[in-house]
Coordinates of C-alpha atoms in Angstrom, one line a residue:
M1 CA -39.7 -81.9 -54.2
S2 CA -37.7 -85.0 -52.8
Q3 CA -35.8 -84.8 -49.6
T4 CA -32.5 -84.9 -51.5
D5 CA -33.4 -81.9 -53.5
L6 CA -34.2 -80.0 -50.3
I7 CA -30.9 -80.9 -48.9
E8 CA -29.2 -79.7 -52.2
A9 CA -31.3 -76.5 -52.1
R10 CA -30.4 -75.3 -48.7
P11 CA -26.9 -74.6 -49.3
T12 CA -27.6 -72.6 -52.5
L13 CA -30.0 -70.2 -50.5
S14 CA -27.7 -70.0 -47.6
A15 CA -24.5 -69.3 -49.7
S16 CA -23.6 -65.7 -50.7
L17 CA -24.2 -64.7 -54.3
Q18 CA -20.6 -63.9 -54.7
D19 CA -19.7 -67.5 -53.8
I20 CA -22.1 -68.9 -56.3
V21 CA -20.8 -66.5 -59.0
D22 CA -17.2 -67.3 -58.5
T23 CA -18.0 -71.2 -58.9
H24 CA -19.8 -70.3 -62.2
R25 CA -23.1 -72.1 -61.1
V26 CA -25.7 -70.2 -63.3
D27 CA -28.6 -72.4 -62.2
A28 CA -27.8 -72.0 -58.6
A29 CA -27.6 -68.0 -59.1
L30 CA -30.7 -67.9 -60.7
D31 CA -32.3 -69.9 -58.0
W32 CA -30.7 -67.6 -55.3
L33 CA -31.8 -64.4 -57.1
D34 CA -35.5 -65.7 -57.4
N35 CA -35.7 -66.2 -53.7
Q36 CA -34.4 -62.9 -52.5
Q37 CA -35.8 -59.4 -52.1
P38 CA -34.4 -56.5 -54.3
H39 CA -32.6 -54.8 -51.3
V40 CA -30.8 -58.1 -50.4
I41 CA -29.7 -58.6 -53.9
A42 CA -28.5 -55.0 -54.1
D43 CA -26.6 -55.4 -51.1
E44 CA -24.8 -58.5 -52.4
L45 CA -24.2 -56.7 -55.5
A46 CA -22.5 -53.8 -53.7
R47 CA -20.1 -56.4 -52.1
M48 CA -18.8 -57.7 -55.3
D49 CA -16.3 -56.2 -57.7
A50 CA -17.4 -54.9 -61.2
I51 CA -17.2 -58.2 -63.0
Q52 CA -18.9 -60.3 -60.5
A53 CA -21.6 -57.7 -60.0
G54 CA -22.2 -57.4 -64.0
V55 CA -22.4 -61.1 -64.4
A56 CA -25.0 -61.5 -61.6
F57 CA -27.0 -58.4 -62.6
R58 CA -27.4 -59.6 -66.2
L59 CA -29.1 -62.8 -64.8
L60 CA -32.1 -60.5 -63.6
D61 CA -35.3 -60.3 -65.5
K62 CA -36.3 -56.6 -66.5
D63 CA -38.6 -55.8 -63.7
L64 CA -36.4 -57.2 -61.0
A65 CA -33.3 -55.5 -62.4
L66 CA -34.9 -52.1 -62.2
A67 CA -36.1 -52.7 -58.6
V68 CA -32.5 -53.8 -57.7
F69 CA -30.8 -51.1 -59.6
E70 CA -32.7 -48.3 -57.8
E71 CA -31.7 -49.9 -54.3
L72 CA -28.0 -49.5 -55.2
E73 CA -25.8 -46.5 -54.2
P74 CA -25.1 -44.1 -57.3
V75 CA -21.4 -45.4 -57.3
D76 CA -22.4 -49.1 -57.7
Q77 CA -25.0 -48.0 -60.3
Q78 CA -22.2 -46.6 -62.3
Q79 CA -20.3 -49.9 -62.0
I80 CA -23.4 -51.9 -63.4
L81 CA -24.0 -49.4 -66.3
E82 CA -20.6 -49.6 -67.5
G83 CA -20.9 -53.4 -68.2
L84 CA -24.3 -53.4 -69.9
R85 CA -24.8 -53.3 -73.6
D86 CA -26.5 -50.3 -75.3
Q87 CA -30.0 -51.6 -75.5
S88 CA -29.9 -52.9 -71.9
F89 CA -28.3 -49.5 -70.8
R90 CA -30.9 -47.4 -72.4
D91 CA -33.8 -49.4 -71.1
L92 CA -32.6 -49.5 -67.6
V93 CA -31.9 -45.5 -67.3
E94 CA -35.1 -44.8 -69.1
A95 CA -37.2 -46.7 -66.7
M96 CA -35.4 -45.1 -63.4
D97 CA -37.2 -42.5 -61.5
P98 CA -35.9 -39.0 -62.4
D99 CA -34.6 -38.1 -59.1
D100 CA -32.7 -41.3 -58.7
R101 CA -31.2 -40.8 -62.2
A102 CA -30.0 -37.1 -61.5
R103 CA -28.3 -38.1 -58.2
M104 CA -26.5 -40.8 -60.1
L105 CA -25.4 -38.5 -63.0
R106 CA -24.1 -35.9 -60.3
E107 CA -21.5 -38.3 -59.3
A108 CA -21.0 -40.2 -62.6
P109 CA -18.0 -39.5 -64.9
A110 CA -18.7 -37.3 -67.9
K111 CA -18.5 -40.1 -70.2
V112 CA -21.2 -42.0 -68.4
A113 CA -23.5 -39.0 -68.0
K114 CA -23.3 -38.1 -71.6
K115 CA -24.2 -41.8 -72.6
V116 CA -27.1 -41.8 -70.1
L117 CA -28.6 -38.6 -71.3
A118 CA -28.1 -39.5 -74.9
G119 CA -30.2 -42.6 -74.4
L120 CA -33.1 -40.9 -72.8
S121 CA -36.6 -40.0 -74.5
A122 CA -37.1 -36.3 -74.7
R123 CA -39.4 -36.3 -71.8
E124 CA -37.0 -38.1 -69.4
R125 CA -34.1 -36.2 -70.6
R126 CA -36.1 -32.8 -70.0
M127 CA -37.0 -34.0 -66.3
T128 CA -33.5 -35.2 -65.6
A129 CA -31.9 -31.8 -66.9
S130 CA -34.3 -29.7 -64.7
L131 CA -33.2 -31.7 -61.6
L132 CA -29.6 -31.4 -62.5
G133 CA -29.9 -27.6 -62.3
Y134 CA -30.3 -27.5 -58.7
P135 CA -27.5 -27.0 -56.2
E136 CA -25.8 -30.0 -54.5
G137 CA -27.4 -31.2 -51.5
S138 CA -30.7 -29.3 -52.2
V139 CA -34.3 -30.8 -52.1
G140 CA -34.4 -30.2 -56.0
L141 CA -32.0 -33.2 -56.5
Y142 CA -34.0 -35.6 -54.5
M143 CA -37.7 -34.6 -55.2
T144 CA -39.7 -36.4 -58.0
P145 CA -41.1 -34.0 -60.5
E146 CA -43.7 -36.8 -61.5
V147 CA -46.6 -35.3 -59.5
V148 CA -50.5 -35.6 -59.8
A149 CA -51.7 -32.1 -59.0
L150 CA -55.4 -31.2 -58.7
P151 CA -57.4 -28.0 -59.0
R152 CA -59.8 -27.0 -56.3
N153 CA -62.9 -26.9 -58.3
L154 CA -63.1 -30.8 -58.9
S155 CA -65.7 -33.1 -57.5
V156 CA -64.3 -36.2 -55.8
P157 CA -65.2 -38.4 -58.8
D158 CA -63.4 -36.2 -61.1
A159 CA -60.5 -36.2 -58.9
L160 CA -60.1 -39.8 -58.9
Q161 CA -60.5 -40.0 -62.4
T162 CA -57.6 -37.5 -62.8
V163 CA -55.5 -39.6 -60.5
R164 CA -56.3 -42.8 -62.5
I165 CA -55.1 -41.1 -65.7
K166 CA -52.2 -39.3 -64.5
G167 CA -51.0 -41.4 -61.7
I168 CA -49.6 -44.0 -64.0
N169 CA -46.4 -41.8 -64.7
A170 CA -46.3 -40.5 -61.0
E171 CA -44.0 -41.8 -58.5
T172 CA -46.7 -41.5 -55.6
V173 CA -50.2 -40.7 -55.4
Y174 CA -50.9 -40.7 -51.8
T175 CA -50.3 -37.0 -51.4
L176 CA -52.1 -34.9 -53.9
P177 CA -51.0 -31.3 -54.2
V178 CA -53.7 -28.7 -54.8
V179 CA -52.9 -25.9 -57.2
D180 CA -54.3 -22.8 -58.8
A181 CA -54.3 -21.9 -62.5
G182 CA -50.8 -20.7 -62.2
R183 CA -49.6 -24.0 -60.6
R184 CA -48.9 -22.2 -57.5
L185 CA -49.5 -24.5 -54.4
T186 CA -52.6 -23.7 -52.6
G187 CA -53.0 -26.9 -50.3
I188 CA -52.9 -30.6 -50.3
V189 CA -55.4 -33.5 -50.2
E190 CA -54.8 -37.2 -49.3
L191 CA -55.9 -39.8 -51.6
R192 CA -57.5 -41.5 -48.6
E193 CA -59.7 -38.6 -48.1
L194 CA -60.8 -38.6 -51.8
V195 CA -61.5 -42.6 -51.6
L196 CA -63.5 -42.2 -48.4
S197 CA -65.7 -39.0 -49.2
R198 CA -69.1 -39.1 -50.6
P199 CA -69.3 -38.5 -54.4
E200 CA -70.9 -35.0 -54.2
T201 CA -67.9 -33.7 -52.0
M202 CA -65.7 -31.1 -53.6
V203 CA -61.8 -31.1 -53.4
S204 CA -62.1 -27.6 -52.0
D205 CA -64.0 -29.1 -49.0
L206 CA -61.1 -31.5 -48.3
V207 CA -57.9 -29.5 -48.9
V208 CA -55.6 -28.6 -46.3
T209 CA -54.8 -25.1 -47.0
E210 CA -51.7 -24.4 -45.1
P211 CA -49.5 -27.4 -45.7
T212 CA -46.1 -27.9 -44.9
F213 CA -43.7 -27.4 -47.8
V214 CA -40.2 -26.6 -48.7
R215 CA -38.4 -24.8 -51.6
A216 CA -36.4 -26.7 -54.1
T217 CA -33.1 -24.9 -53.2
D218 CA -33.7 -25.8 -49.4
S219 CA -31.3 -28.3 -47.8
A220 CA -32.5 -32.0 -48.5
E221 CA -31.3 -32.9 -44.9
K222 CA -33.5 -30.2 -43.2
A223 CA -36.4 -31.1 -45.3
A224 CA -36.0 -34.8 -44.6
R225 CA -35.8 -34.1 -40.8
L226 CA -38.8 -31.7 -41.2
M227 CA -40.7 -34.8 -42.6
R228 CA -39.9 -36.8 -39.7
E229 CA -41.0 -34.0 -37.3
T230 CA -44.3 -33.6 -39.1
N231 CA -45.0 -37.2 -39.7
V232 CA -45.6 -36.8 -43.4
I233 CA -44.9 -39.4 -46.0
N234 CA -44.6 -36.6 -48.9
L235 CA -43.5 -33.0 -48.8
P236 CA -44.5 -30.6 -51.5
V237 CA -41.8 -28.5 -53.1
V238 CA -42.1 -25.3 -54.6
D239 CA -40.0 -22.8 -56.5
S240 CA -39.2 -19.1 -55.5
E241 CA -42.7 -18.2 -56.9
D242 CA -44.6 -20.9 -54.8
R243 CA -45.1 -22.9 -58.0
L244 CA -45.2 -26.7 -57.4
V245 CA -42.1 -28.4 -58.9
G246 CA -42.3 -31.9 -57.2
L247 CA -42.6 -33.9 -54.0
L248 CA -40.1 -35.2 -51.6
T249 CA -41.1 -38.7 -50.8
I250 CA -40.4 -40.6 -47.6
D251 CA -38.0 -43.1 -49.2
D252 CA -35.8 -40.3 -50.5
A253 CA -35.9 -38.6 -47.1
V254 CA -34.9 -41.8 -45.4
E255 CA -31.8 -42.1 -47.8
V256 CA -31.0 -38.3 -47.1
I257 CA -30.9 -38.9 -43.5
E258 CA -29.0 -42.1 -43.8
A259 CA -26.3 -40.3 -45.9
A260 CA -26.0 -37.4 -43.7
D261 CA -25.7 -39.5 -40.5
S262 CA -23.1 -41.8 -42.0
E263 CA -21.2 -38.7 -43.1
D264 CA -21.4 -37.2 -39.4
V265 CA -20.3 -40.6 -37.9
A266 CA -17.3 -40.9 -40.2
K267 CA -16.2 -37.2 -39.5
Q268 CA -16.9 -37.7 -35.7
A269 CA -14.5 -40.6 -35.7
G270 CA -11.8 -38.6 -37.5
S271 CA -12.3 -40.2 -40.9
A272 CA -13.7 -38.8 -44.4
P273 CA -16.8 -40.5 -45.4
W274 CA -16.5 -43.0 -48.4
E275 CA -18.8 -43.9 -51.0
G276 CA -20.2 -47.4 -51.9
H277 CA -20.4 -50.5 -49.7
Y278 CA -17.7 -50.8 -46.9
M279 CA -17.1 -54.7 -47.8
A280 CA -16.2 -53.6 -51.6
A281 CA -13.9 -50.9 -50.6
K282 CA -10.3 -51.7 -51.0
V283 CA -7.9 -51.6 -48.3
F284 CA -5.8 -48.6 -49.6
Q285 CA -9.0 -46.8 -50.4
L286 CA -10.1 -46.9 -46.9
A287 CA -6.6 -46.0 -45.6
R288 CA -6.7 -43.1 -47.7
Y289 CA -9.8 -41.8 -46.3
R290 CA -8.5 -42.0 -42.8
A291 CA -4.8 -40.9 -43.4
L292 CA -5.4 -37.3 -43.6
W293 CA -7.2 -37.0 -40.5
L294 CA -4.7 -39.1 -38.5
L295 CA -1.9 -36.9 -39.8
L296 CA -3.7 -33.8 -38.6
L297 CA -4.3 -35.2 -35.2
L298 CA -0.8 -36.4 -35.0
F299 CA 0.5 -32.7 -35.6
A300 CA -2.3 -31.8 -33.1
A301 CA -0.8 -34.1 -30.5
T302 CA 2.5 -32.3 -30.5
L303 CA 0.7 -29.9 -28.2
T304 CA 0.8 -32.8 -25.6
V305 CA 4.6 -33.3 -26.2
S306 CA 5.3 -29.6 -25.8
V307 CA 3.4 -29.5 -22.4
T308 CA 5.1 -32.4 -21.1
D309 CA 8.4 -30.9 -22.2
F310 CA 7.5 -27.5 -20.5
F311 CA 6.6 -29.1 -17.2
E312 CA 9.9 -31.6 -17.3
G313 CA 11.1 -30.0 -14.0
T314 CA 8.0 -30.7 -12.1
L315 CA 8.2 -34.3 -13.3
Q316 CA 11.8 -34.7 -12.0
Q317 CA 10.8 -33.5 -8.7
A318 CA 7.8 -35.9 -8.5
A319 CA 8.3 -38.6 -10.8
H320 CA 5.3 -40.5 -9.6
L321 CA 3.0 -38.0 -11.1
A322 CA 3.8 -39.6 -14.5
L323 CA 2.0 -42.7 -13.2
F324 CA -1.5 -40.9 -13.7
I325 CA -1.1 -39.1 -16.9
P326 CA -2.9 -41.9 -18.9
L327 CA -5.4 -42.1 -16.4
L328 CA -6.2 -38.3 -16.4
I329 CA -6.0 -37.4 -20.1
G330 CA -8.1 -40.6 -20.8
A331 CA -10.8 -39.4 -18.6
G332 CA -10.8 -36.0 -19.9
G333 CA -10.8 -37.1 -23.5
N334 CA -13.7 -39.3 -23.0
A335 CA -15.7 -36.7 -21.1
G336 CA -15.0 -34.3 -24.0
A337 CA -15.9 -36.7 -26.7
Q338 CA -19.2 -37.8 -25.0
A339 CA -20.1 -34.0 -24.8
A340 CA -19.0 -33.4 -28.6
T341 CA -21.1 -36.3 -29.6
A342 CA -24.2 -35.5 -27.8
C343 CA -24.0 -31.6 -29.0
V344 CA -23.5 -32.8 -32.8
R345 CA -26.4 -35.1 -32.5
A346 CA -28.6 -32.5 -30.9
L347 CA -27.7 -29.9 -33.6
A348 CA -28.4 -32.5 -36.3
V349 CA -32.0 -33.1 -35.2
G350 CA -32.7 -29.5 -34.3
E351 CA -32.8 -29.9 -30.4
V352 CA -29.9 -27.2 -30.1
R353 CA -29.5 -24.0 -32.0
G354 CA -26.4 -21.6 -32.3
S355 CA -28.4 -19.2 -30.0
D356 CA -28.1 -21.9 -27.2
L357 CA -24.4 -21.5 -26.8
F358 CA -24.2 -20.1 -23.4
K359 CA -27.0 -22.4 -22.3
V360 CA -24.9 -25.3 -23.5
I361 CA -21.7 -24.1 -21.9
W362 CA -23.5 -23.8 -18.5
R363 CA -25.2 -27.2 -18.9
E364 CA -22.1 -29.0 -20.0
C365 CA -19.9 -27.5 -17.4
R366 CA -22.2 -28.8 -14.6
V367 CA -22.4 -32.2 -16.1
G368 CA -18.6 -32.3 -16.3
L369 CA -18.3 -31.3 -12.8
V370 CA -20.7 -33.9 -11.5
L371 CA -18.8 -36.6 -13.5
G372 CA -15.6 -35.3 -12.4
T373 CA -16.7 -35.5 -8.7
M374 CA -17.6 -39.1 -9.2
L375 CA -14.5 -40.1 -10.9
A376 CA -12.4 -38.3 -8.3
T377 CA -13.8 -40.4 -5.4
A378 CA -12.5 -43.5 -7.2
G379 CA -9.3 -41.6 -8.4
V380 CA -8.3 -40.7 -5.0
A381 CA -8.9 -44.3 -3.8
I382 CA -6.8 -45.7 -6.6
G383 CA -4.0 -43.1 -6.0
A384 CA -3.8 -43.8 -2.4
L385 CA -2.8 -47.5 -3.3
F386 CA 0.2 -46.3 -5.1
V387 CA 1.3 -42.8 -3.9
D388 CA 1.2 -40.5 -0.9
P389 CA -2.1 -39.0 0.1
G390 CA -0.9 -35.6 -1.4
T391 CA -0.5 -36.9 -4.7
A392 CA -3.8 -38.8 -4.6
L393 CA -5.5 -35.5 -3.6
V394 CA -3.9 -33.9 -6.7
V395 CA -5.3 -36.6 -8.9
G396 CA -8.9 -36.2 -7.4
I397 CA -8.8 -32.4 -7.7
T398 CA -7.5 -32.7 -11.4
L399 CA -10.2 -35.3 -12.3
V400 CA -12.9 -32.7 -11.3
I401 CA -11.3 -29.8 -13.1
I402 CA -10.4 -31.7 -16.3
C403 CA -13.9 -33.3 -16.7
G404 CA -15.8 -30.0 -16.1
W405 CA -13.3 -28.4 -18.7
A406 CA -13.4 -31.3 -21.2
A407 CA -17.3 -31.3 -21.2
T408 CA -17.5 -27.6 -21.7
I409 CA -15.1 -27.7 -24.6
G410 CA -16.6 -30.7 -26.3
G411 CA -20.2 -29.1 -25.9
T412 CA -19.0 -25.7 -27.1
M413 CA -16.8 -26.5 -30.2
P414 CA -19.6 -27.9 -32.3
L415 CA -21.9 -24.8 -31.8
L416 CA -19.0 -22.4 -32.5
A417 CA -18.4 -24.4 -35.8
K418 CA -21.9 -23.9 -36.7
R419 CA -21.7 -20.3 -36.0
F420 CA -18.8 -20.1 -38.3
R421 CA -20.6 -22.1 -41.0
I422 CA -18.3 -25.1 -40.4
D423 CA -19.8 -28.7 -40.4
P424 CA -20.0 -29.4 -36.6
A425 CA -19.2 -33.0 -37.4
V426 CA -15.8 -31.9 -38.5
V427 CA -15.1 -30.8 -35.0
S428 CA -14.7 -34.4 -34.3
A429 CA -14.3 -36.4 -31.0
P430 CA -10.7 -37.2 -31.8
M431 CA -10.0 -33.5 -32.4
V432 CA -11.7 -32.6 -29.1
T433 CA -9.9 -35.4 -27.3
T434 CA -6.6 -34.2 -28.6
L435 CA -7.1 -30.7 -27.4
V436 CA -8.4 -31.8 -24.1
D437 CA -5.2 -34.0 -23.6
A438 CA -2.9 -31.0 -23.9
T439 CA -4.8 -28.7 -21.8
G440 CA -5.4 -31.6 -19.3
L441 CA -1.8 -31.8 -18.6
I442 CA -1.5 -28.2 -18.0
I443 CA -4.2 -28.3 -15.4
Y444 CA -2.6 -31.5 -14.0
F445 CA 0.9 -30.1 -13.4
T446 CA -0.4 -26.7 -12.3
T447 CA -2.4 -28.4 -9.7
A448 CA 0.4 -30.4 -8.6
K449 CA 2.7 -27.4 -8.0
L450 CA 0.1 -25.5 -6.1
V451 CA -1.0 -28.6 -3.8
L452 CA 2.5 -30.2 -3.4
G453 CA 4.4 -26.9 -3.7
I454 CA 6.9 -28.1 -6.1

């Protein structure tokens, strides 16, 4: 390649796929697609509108198209499918893994779901239908039913031959469940053990007889976090009678955790989670997801207005107290938000349980008092610069009490929500902050009346 060709190629590779498609440069788009990994292409497609994404996707060869398609979120997959011709449509959905296909259909419009199922072979349709029967958010929706299972009485060479024959249709062969005649799970053996063992070894000599497993109706998020805790790459899934029905693979477990964490972050920020790529979301779509929470918080904030109105007489006698309201409610709100965020995270990863409620209250109360004492030192010094020592003392005392109270509330509310079967993330940091603002003002004005005698 000449130096001129290299110079011309660099802008193509550095430009985004959307920019290239917008300028109708097919050769440049093909060159860009040939030099990118499937996950990079999927991210670019998710940023584009339906027409642009459809044009770019049709430029992919069959194998790369499947790899890219499986990297997309279900909402983006639906967008691509709607723009494909019938044969391309059928080929793509037939080649998908059953678990990915089932999750897409769960979120697809009835028209798309019907078209997908109609285009599948009998085998793929049967596997997809079985997965769709599991509850929303369960392991059954995320597991792969295409599993190579082994009986205990095989020799290592026979087991490896079984893997070679059946592994063609399996999503993974690294973890091999061992089952009895009724397909009940009795253990697992790793492919590595088979490969490294002597030919005369039997599968029964290598099997782990007490494997970690989950039931198909269990929470997918809990199963995924269990995989992280136990450091396994595949987790056997059984039905209510301990019969093997599939495996939860590490790539699907990572997706489950990512989705759960994204939902928690959105709720903690006082917003509803959205589907699809952030850059592809419309302005009014994002506003709609946030508006409801903001309205709820606006009504909750009327508590603060009511408290201020109730203590109007106190403010008239000592107007300079109003100077420190933003400082105090800001400090209390931040302390409460920190505690709520830490507690929600600890609940999500299993570090805290509902039975730890009183331990958390005692811990967060002490943490808040320590933080409040630290802030009070600075608060008294700041207050002395603007007002008399008595008012500065009120600010210092209030900071200690507010921070202790806020941390206690922030740490307690997620646990109480969990006890009442409410998603702890719904008890978001903005909600805790709003509550602490109102109660913080009560603490402030009450302390001022007691210390200053007004």
